[in-house]
Every structure is written in structure tokens, then in C-alpha cells.
Tab-separated table of C-alpha atoms in Angstrom:
chain	number	residue	atom	x	y	z
A	146	MET	CA	54.538	42.156	-122.096
A	147	GLU	CA	54.517	39.139	-119.765
A	148	ILE	CA	55.203	39.494	-116.033
A	149	GLU	CA	57.417	36.913	-114.433
A	150	THR	CA	56.875	35.763	-110.869
A	151	THR	CA	59.116	33.667	-108.723
A	152	PRO	CA	57.813	31.861	-105.607
A	153	VAL	CA	59.795	32.575	-102.470
A	154	GLU	CA	59.553	30.579	-99.256
A	155	VAL	CA	59.850	32.644	-96.083
A	156	ILE	CA	60.163	31.019	-92.660
A	157	VAL	CA	59.438	33.226	-89.682
A	158	SER	CA	60.119	31.991	-86.197
A	159	LYS	CA	60.682	33.332	-82.729
A	160	THR	CA	63.705	32.434	-80.681
A	161	VAL	CA	63.022	30.034	-77.833
A	162	LYS	CA	64.058	31.872	-74.680
A	163	LEU	CA	63.221	29.203	-72.107
A	164	THR	CA	63.100	25.415	-72.340
A	165	LEU	CA	61.932	23.434	-69.326
A	166	ASN	CA	62.560	19.714	-68.963
A	167	VAL	CA	60.291	18.787	-66.056
A	168	SER	CA	60.236	15.596	-64.015
A	169	VAL	CA	58.390	14.873	-60.770
A	170	VAL	CA	59.542	12.765	-57.821
A	171	GLU	CA	58.257	11.849	-54.390
A	172	LYS	CA	59.870	14.090	-51.785
A	173	GLU	CA	60.628	11.385	-49.216
A	174	THR	CA	61.798	8.547	-51.463
A	175	GLY	CA	62.921	10.217	-54.695
A	176	ASN	CA	60.766	7.754	-56.663
A	177	LYS	CA	59.284	8.983	-59.940
A	178	ILE	CA	55.631	10.059	-59.896
A	179	THR	CA	53.763	9.440	-63.138
A	180	ASP	CA	50.609	11.071	-64.505
A	181	VAL	CA	51.184	14.490	-62.888
A	182	ASP	CA	49.256	17.469	-64.284
A	183	LEU	CA	51.578	20.428	-64.893
A	184	LYS	CA	50.547	24.017	-65.618
A	185	VAL	CA	52.701	27.035	-66.341
A	186	ILE	CA	51.122	30.170	-64.904
A	187	ASP	CA	52.058	33.755	-65.741
A	188	SER	CA	52.272	36.673	-63.305
A	189	ASP	CA	48.549	37.428	-63.832
A	190	GLY	CA	47.596	33.908	-62.718
A	191	LYS	CA	46.660	32.852	-66.251
A	192	THR	CA	47.524	29.332	-67.416
A	193	ILE	CA	49.682	29.643	-70.531
A	194	ALA	CA	50.644	25.991	-71.014
A	195	GLU	CA	49.680	22.627	-69.561
A	196	LYS	CA	50.860	19.070	-69.959
A	197	ASN	CA	50.720	15.712	-68.199
A	198	THR	CA	53.917	13.794	-67.425
A	199	GLY	CA	52.288	10.505	-68.425
A	200	LEU	CA	54.059	7.223	-67.778
A	201	GLU	CA	57.418	8.657	-68.894
A	202	ASN	CA	57.465	11.071	-65.911
A	203	THR	CA	58.627	13.986	-68.064
A	204	ALA	CA	57.244	17.001	-69.891
A	205	VAL	CA	58.980	19.632	-72.007
A	206	PHE	CA	57.832	23.255	-72.281
A	207	ARG	CA	59.281	25.878	-74.645
A	208	PHE	CA	58.603	29.615	-74.386
A	209	THR	CA	59.403	32.408	-76.815
A	210	ASP	CA	58.178	35.272	-74.622
A	211	ASP	CA	59.776	36.719	-71.514
A	212	GLY	CA	57.759	36.490	-68.340
A	213	ASP	CA	57.608	35.660	-64.675
A	214	TYR	CA	56.325	32.095	-64.664
A	215	GLN	CA	55.423	29.532	-62.046
A	216	LEU	CA	54.906	25.813	-62.519
A	217	SER	CA	52.095	24.043	-60.679
A	218	ALA	CA	52.166	20.275	-60.223
A	219	MET	CA	49.038	18.353	-59.242
A	220	HIS	CA	48.369	14.702	-58.525
A	221	GLU	CA	45.446	13.312	-56.553
A	222	ASP	CA	47.721	11.453	-54.104
A	223	TYR	CA	50.161	14.322	-53.447
A	224	ILE	CA	50.169	17.862	-52.041
A	225	TYR	CA	50.020	20.491	-54.766
A	226	GLU	CA	53.377	22.166	-55.541
A	227	LEU	CA	54.075	25.612	-56.978
A	228	VAL	CA	57.606	26.343	-58.257
A	229	ASP	CA	59.073	29.686	-59.408
A	230	LEU	CA	60.689	29.269	-62.813
A	231	PRO	CA	63.849	30.825	-64.266
A	232	SER	CA	63.316	33.251	-67.149
A	233	THR	CA	65.831	32.002	-69.737
A	234	GLY	CA	67.938	29.067	-70.808
A	235	ILE	CA	67.508	25.328	-70.891
A	236	GLN	CA	66.485	24.211	-67.423
A	237	ASP	CA	66.044	20.772	-65.882
A	238	ILE	CA	63.356	21.127	-63.215
A	239	GLU	CA	62.736	18.326	-60.726
A	240	VAL	CA	59.572	18.923	-58.709
A	241	GLU	CA	59.388	17.172	-55.330
A	242	MET	CA	55.883	16.321	-54.158
A	243	GLU	CA	54.828	15.187	-50.693
A	244	LYS	CA	52.435	12.249	-50.420
A	245	ILE	CA	49.119	13.112	-48.755
A	246	ASP	CA	48.505	11.494	-45.362
A	247	LEU	CA	46.677	12.324	-42.137
A	248	SER	CA	49.567	14.419	-40.804
A	249	ASN	CA	49.701	16.900	-43.721
A	250	SER	CA	46.146	17.276	-44.953
A	251	GLY	CA	42.719	18.284	-43.789
A	252	LYS	CA	39.145	18.753	-44.819
A	253	ILE	CA	37.388	22.060	-45.419
A	254	GLU	CA	33.629	22.356	-45.130
A	255	VAL	CA	32.011	25.501	-46.512
A	256	GLU	CA	28.422	26.596	-45.986
A	257	VAL	CA	26.920	29.194	-48.334
A	258	VAL	CA	23.972	31.229	-47.043
A	259	ASP	CA	22.138	34.266	-48.364
A	260	GLU	CA	21.410	37.547	-46.575
A	261	ASP	CA	18.526	35.874	-44.692
A	262	ASN	CA	20.895	33.130	-43.502
A	263	SER	CA	19.116	30.582	-45.746
A	264	PRO	CA	21.166	27.862	-47.491
A	265	VAL	CA	22.111	28.553	-51.128
A	266	LYS	CA	21.774	25.578	-53.469
A	267	GLY	CA	23.908	25.433	-56.637
A	268	ALA	CA	26.568	27.982	-55.643
A	269	ARG	CA	30.042	27.425	-57.132
A	270	VAL	CA	32.685	27.446	-54.404
A	271	LYS	CA	36.372	28.004	-55.164
A	272	LEU	CA	39.205	28.496	-52.691
A	273	ARG	CA	42.069	31.012	-52.763
A	274	PHE	CA	45.495	30.882	-51.182
A	275	LEU	CA	45.671	33.449	-48.373
A	276	ASP	CA	49.262	34.501	-49.078
A	277	THR	CA	49.052	34.906	-52.888
A	278	ASP	CA	45.296	35.343	-53.481
A	279	MET	CA	45.624	32.862	-56.369
A	280	LEU	CA	42.873	30.302	-56.861
A	281	VAL	CA	43.561	26.840	-55.487
A	282	PRO	CA	43.909	24.640	-58.590
A	283	ILE	CA	40.977	22.326	-57.941
A	284	GLU	CA	37.619	22.152	-59.635
A	285	PRO	CA	34.917	24.244	-57.949
A	286	GLU	CA	32.405	22.439	-55.799
A	287	ILE	CA	28.663	23.063	-56.166
A	288	THR	CA	26.622	23.462	-52.985
A	289	ASN	CA	23.747	21.084	-52.240
A	290	ARG	CA	20.285	22.102	-51.010
A	291	SER	CA	21.696	22.535	-47.491
A	292	GLY	CA	24.264	25.071	-48.752
A	293	PHE	CA	27.240	22.707	-48.274
């Protein structure tokens, strides 16, 4: 007796619950800002998606899971922005970023010392936001032989 088999194609997919169409503009002028690094962060502070707007000044994100998300936007010439995101639907998000100048920026100098008050060379230094305790989204700095 011969057994017959028939191939069956099954497509499994999740429903997209949130679509974000993101663009970034300069706060003062409304001009498009290109080459902005975007990250979507969940409620635990974990990056779940990242894209760059490139020259087109847009990025699209699609999510199949519910969650409380925030969008971070970073560009070397602008102040970092963090935006609370809606949880469902198709959303057009325009992020406004403020250009960095002497009136809205500063410099932080950190010295790392050990228990004997001696400089620590090679320590990784990261900053946290005081109000949210989330890490500031910049690469850590490594201290020099003077502990700075």
C-alpha cells in the first residue's frame, strides 16, 4: 500500500500593532535634519529597534508586540530628544531637535579615583539622567592615567 502526501504551504504572521513613520526637523526653522540615529526603547530601557534617517530624513518602524515605547533621536549637532510613543495604529511622528550652541550645552569633566584617592586609569564612565535613571545615549569614555 502506497502512502500519498500532499505539500501544504502555511504562512504564519503576527499582526502589526504599531507603525511609526518618523521624520526629524530642526526645532527653530522646521528644516529637515538628515542622518539622525533613531532608537526605540522599551520600558526596561532596552533598545528593541534602531535605524538612521539617512538622506531621505525618514525611517519606518513596525511592531507586533504591545509595549510602552520611547523613541530617542541623536545627531552630533543637536540636543538629544526622547519622545513617548503611542501604543497602536499608524502614526506619523515628527521629532523636533534643537541645535547645540553655547546657550544650551555644557561640558562635564569626571575624575575617577580609588579608595586611596589615587587616579584610576582605564575606567569606563557612563552618565545617567537624574530624573529617569536611564543611561545617556553616548558612548562611554575611558579615563586616562590622571583619572579623567
